């Protein structure tokens, strides 16, 4: 009986590799280097591997994201936007009020802005507005505005106007003044100061010039508002005197 050679190291006895294409189940394994890759999780055989590879090859060269460009049709752009934006404009629910809210929500929706992007844009917009508004309502801004308008007499002028407003203004008038930005408040204070220094007179002046007191109580608050309206359009001294008469403001002859 002839001996059988079991020495695999002998010439011609090398072990041949398994034909992978012919083995769709037995012996299949995923190398350690790829076990944690997402695309290998559902691989159970060589047949699965060939299908995955075939799908990947067919996707090469295609616009997988589908980002529109200048040559894209309106439908392609709309399809792309639909993947980013919420179902309708109101769904953004951005933290703005009134017309601003409606305007921005429509603008975001029409341009395919995602909810995440919309929030970031609105937060940036609000921060920008606050930076602009800060000096308009700050104490330092108020002081600077009054100093620029009245110079070294600012403190005395402010006291005079504030005393006048406290005496003649209604609660609603005071609330309105407190809500005004510094630049507008400077205009109002300037107008009141002009009324006090140019048109108004104290009781002794009136008595001396007219020989007695005036009838009726002077409505300085109403006069200031009307004078401000009058200053915005062409007028004459006769218009001013008529206004003073209407609000019982003393006139110095």
Tab-separated table of N, CA and C in Angstrom, residues 24 134 157 184 187:
chain	number	residue	atom	x	y	z
A	24	UNK	N	-21.911	31.707	-0.393
A	24	UNK	CA	-22.789	32.797	0.005
A	24	UNK	C	-23.195	32.730	1.464
A	134	UNK	N	-29.760	99.928	22.823
A	134	UNK	CA	-29.168	100.159	24.142
A	134	UNK	C	-28.811	101.623	24.403
A	157	UNK	N	-31.755	122.984	32.698
A	157	UNK	CA	-32.832	122.845	31.715
A	157	UNK	C	-33.652	121.585	31.984
A	184	UNK	N	-35.477	111.209	20.750
A	184	UNK	CA	-36.794	111.835	20.656
A	184	UNK	C	-37.092	112.631	21.929
A	187	UNK	N	-35.686	116.014	21.698
A	187	UNK	CA	-36.502	116.926	20.882
A	187	UNK	C	-37.654	117.484	21.704
